[in-house]
PDB file of C-alpha atoms in Angstrom:
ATOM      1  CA  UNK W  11      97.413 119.079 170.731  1.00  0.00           C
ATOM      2  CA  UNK W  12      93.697 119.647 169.954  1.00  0.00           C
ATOM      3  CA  UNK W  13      91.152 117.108 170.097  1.00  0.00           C
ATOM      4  CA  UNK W  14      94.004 114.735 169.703  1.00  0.00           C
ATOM      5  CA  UNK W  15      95.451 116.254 166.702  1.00  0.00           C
ATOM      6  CA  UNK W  16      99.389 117.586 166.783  1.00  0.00           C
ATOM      7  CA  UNK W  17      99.563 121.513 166.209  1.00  0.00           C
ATOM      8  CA  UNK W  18     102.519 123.007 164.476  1.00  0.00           C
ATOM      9  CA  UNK W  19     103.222 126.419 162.406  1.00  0.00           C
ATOM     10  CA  UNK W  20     105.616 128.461 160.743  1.00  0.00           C
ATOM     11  CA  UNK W  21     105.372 132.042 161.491  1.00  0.00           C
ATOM     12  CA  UNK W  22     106.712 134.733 158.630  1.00  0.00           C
ATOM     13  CA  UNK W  23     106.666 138.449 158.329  1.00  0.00           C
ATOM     14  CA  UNK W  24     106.822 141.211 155.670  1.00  0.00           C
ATOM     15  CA  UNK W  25     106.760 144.808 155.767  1.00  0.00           C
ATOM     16  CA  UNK W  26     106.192 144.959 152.079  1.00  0.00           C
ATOM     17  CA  UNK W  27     102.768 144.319 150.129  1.00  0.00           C
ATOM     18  CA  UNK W  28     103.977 141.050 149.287  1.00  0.00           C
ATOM     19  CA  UNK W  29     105.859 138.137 150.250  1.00  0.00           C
ATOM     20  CA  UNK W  30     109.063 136.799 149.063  1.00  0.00           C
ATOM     21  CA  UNK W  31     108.841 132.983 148.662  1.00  0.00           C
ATOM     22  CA  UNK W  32     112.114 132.054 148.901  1.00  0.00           C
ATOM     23  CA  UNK W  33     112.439 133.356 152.470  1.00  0.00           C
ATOM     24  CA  UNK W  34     110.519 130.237 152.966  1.00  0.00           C
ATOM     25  CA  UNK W  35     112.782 127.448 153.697  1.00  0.00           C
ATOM     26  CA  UNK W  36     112.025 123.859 151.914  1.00  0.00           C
ATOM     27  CA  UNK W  37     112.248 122.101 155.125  1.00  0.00           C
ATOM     28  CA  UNK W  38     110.060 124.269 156.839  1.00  0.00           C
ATOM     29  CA  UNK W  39     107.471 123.418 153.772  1.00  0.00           C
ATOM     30  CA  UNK W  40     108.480 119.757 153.650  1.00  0.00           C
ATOM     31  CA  UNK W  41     107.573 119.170 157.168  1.00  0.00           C
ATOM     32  CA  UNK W  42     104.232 121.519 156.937  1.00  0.00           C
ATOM     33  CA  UNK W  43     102.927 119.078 154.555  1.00  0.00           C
ATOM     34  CA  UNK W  44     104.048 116.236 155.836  1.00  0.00           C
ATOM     35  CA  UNK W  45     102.735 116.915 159.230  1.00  0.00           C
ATOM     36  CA  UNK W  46      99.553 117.695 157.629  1.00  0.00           C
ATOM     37  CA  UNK W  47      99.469 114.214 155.515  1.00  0.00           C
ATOM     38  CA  UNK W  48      99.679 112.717 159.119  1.00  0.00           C
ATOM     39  CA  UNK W  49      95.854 114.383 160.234  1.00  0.00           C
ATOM     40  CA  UNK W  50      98.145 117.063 162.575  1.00  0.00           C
ATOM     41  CA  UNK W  51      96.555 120.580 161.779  1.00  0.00           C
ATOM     42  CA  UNK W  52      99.622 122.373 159.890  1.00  0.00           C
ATOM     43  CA  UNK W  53     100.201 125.946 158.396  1.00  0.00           C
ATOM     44  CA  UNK W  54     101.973 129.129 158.224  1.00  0.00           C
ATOM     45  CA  UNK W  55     101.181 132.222 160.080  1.00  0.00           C
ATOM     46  CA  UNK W  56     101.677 135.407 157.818  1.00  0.00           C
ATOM     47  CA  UNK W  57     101.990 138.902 159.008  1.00  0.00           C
ATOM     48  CA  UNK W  58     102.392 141.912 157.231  1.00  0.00           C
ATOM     49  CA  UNK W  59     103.459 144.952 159.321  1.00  0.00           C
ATOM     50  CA  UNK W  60     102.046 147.595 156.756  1.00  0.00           C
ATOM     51  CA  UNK W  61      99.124 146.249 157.461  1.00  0.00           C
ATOM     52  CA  UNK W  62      99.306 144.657 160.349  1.00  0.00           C
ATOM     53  CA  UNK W  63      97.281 141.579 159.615  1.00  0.00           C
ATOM     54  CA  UNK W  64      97.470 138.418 160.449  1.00  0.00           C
ATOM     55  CA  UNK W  65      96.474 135.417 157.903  1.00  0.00           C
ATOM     56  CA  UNK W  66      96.644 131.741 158.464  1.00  0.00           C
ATOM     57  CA  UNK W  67      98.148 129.841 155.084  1.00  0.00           C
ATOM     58  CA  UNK W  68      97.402 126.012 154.285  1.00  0.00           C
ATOM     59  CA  UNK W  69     101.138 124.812 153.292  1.00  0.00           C
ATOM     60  CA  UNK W  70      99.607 122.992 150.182  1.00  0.00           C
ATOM     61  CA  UNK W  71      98.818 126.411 148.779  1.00  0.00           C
ATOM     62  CA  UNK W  72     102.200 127.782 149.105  1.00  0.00           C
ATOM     63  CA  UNK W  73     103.496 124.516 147.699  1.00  0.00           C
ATOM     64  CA  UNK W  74     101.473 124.672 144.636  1.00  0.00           C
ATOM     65  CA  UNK W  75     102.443 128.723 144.301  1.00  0.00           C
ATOM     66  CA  UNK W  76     105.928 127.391 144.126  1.00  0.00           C
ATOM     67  CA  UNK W  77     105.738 124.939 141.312  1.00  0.00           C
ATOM     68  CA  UNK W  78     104.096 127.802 139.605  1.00  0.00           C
ATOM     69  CA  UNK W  79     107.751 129.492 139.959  1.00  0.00           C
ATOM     70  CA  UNK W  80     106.050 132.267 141.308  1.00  0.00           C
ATOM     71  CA  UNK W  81     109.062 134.327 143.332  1.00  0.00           C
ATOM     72  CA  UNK W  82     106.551 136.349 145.693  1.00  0.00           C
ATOM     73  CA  UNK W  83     103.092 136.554 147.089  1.00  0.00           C
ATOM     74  CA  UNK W  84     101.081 140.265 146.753  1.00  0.00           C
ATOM     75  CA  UNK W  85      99.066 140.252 149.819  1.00  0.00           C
ATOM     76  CA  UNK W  86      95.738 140.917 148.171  1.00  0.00           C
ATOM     77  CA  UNK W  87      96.607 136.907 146.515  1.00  0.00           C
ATOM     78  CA  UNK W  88      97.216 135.891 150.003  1.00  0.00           C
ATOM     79  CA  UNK W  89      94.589 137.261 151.630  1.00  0.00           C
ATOM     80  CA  UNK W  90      91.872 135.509 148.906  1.00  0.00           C
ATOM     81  CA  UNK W  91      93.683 132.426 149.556  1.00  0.00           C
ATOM     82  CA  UNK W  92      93.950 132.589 153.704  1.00  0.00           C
ATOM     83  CA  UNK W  93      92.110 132.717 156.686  1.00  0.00           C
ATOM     84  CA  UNK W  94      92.227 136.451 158.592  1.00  0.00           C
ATOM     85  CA  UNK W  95      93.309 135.520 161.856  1.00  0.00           C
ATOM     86  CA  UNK W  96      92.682 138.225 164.405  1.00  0.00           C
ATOM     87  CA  UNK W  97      94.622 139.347 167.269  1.00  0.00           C
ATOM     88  CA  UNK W  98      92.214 138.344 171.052  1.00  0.00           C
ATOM     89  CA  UNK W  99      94.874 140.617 173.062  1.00  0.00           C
ATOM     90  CA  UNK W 100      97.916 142.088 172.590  1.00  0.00           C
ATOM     91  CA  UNK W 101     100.349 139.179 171.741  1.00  0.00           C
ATOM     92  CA  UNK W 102      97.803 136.582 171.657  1.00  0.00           C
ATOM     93  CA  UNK W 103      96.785 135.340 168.426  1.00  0.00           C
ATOM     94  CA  UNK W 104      93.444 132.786 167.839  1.00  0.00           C
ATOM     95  CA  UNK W 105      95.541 130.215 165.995  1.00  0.00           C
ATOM     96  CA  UNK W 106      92.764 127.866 165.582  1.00  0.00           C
ATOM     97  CA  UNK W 107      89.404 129.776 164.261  1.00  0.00           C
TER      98      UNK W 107
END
């Protein structure tokens, strides 16, 4: 909780330059956006080892990548369409910048 509002994530990873959508699950989605329809703060985490970056992803963006039938995600697309998240300490992630 923050400020009163329910906090909850999906974390994913790639060690490619993109991301395969269907390694997203559609309940994981599902409940993303319906969590965020209910005012809790709602996303995924992405991280891609080649880069090793962080990005926080607004599920509603995914969702409408999806009924695009795109199959993947290039991270240069992701990162325009994210928030960088950086790391604070080793392990320790600032979720909520």
């Amino acid at each position: 909780m923050l400020n009163g509002k329910f906090i909850c994530f999906e974390a994913k990873t790639s060690n490619e330059d993109k991301f395969i959508l269907k390694n997203i699950k559609q309940h994981q989605l599902e409940y993303l956006i319906l969590m965020q329809s209910h005012g809790a703060i709602a996303f995924f985490v992405f991280y891609f080892s080649k880069q090793n970056e962080f990005y926080k992803v607004d599920p509603m963006y995914i969702d409408s990548e999806l009924k695009k039938n795109k199959k993947s995600l290039h991270f240069e697309e992701l990162k325009e369409n994210s928030i960088k998240i950086e790391l604070n300490f080793p392990g320790v992630l600032n979720l909520l910048q």
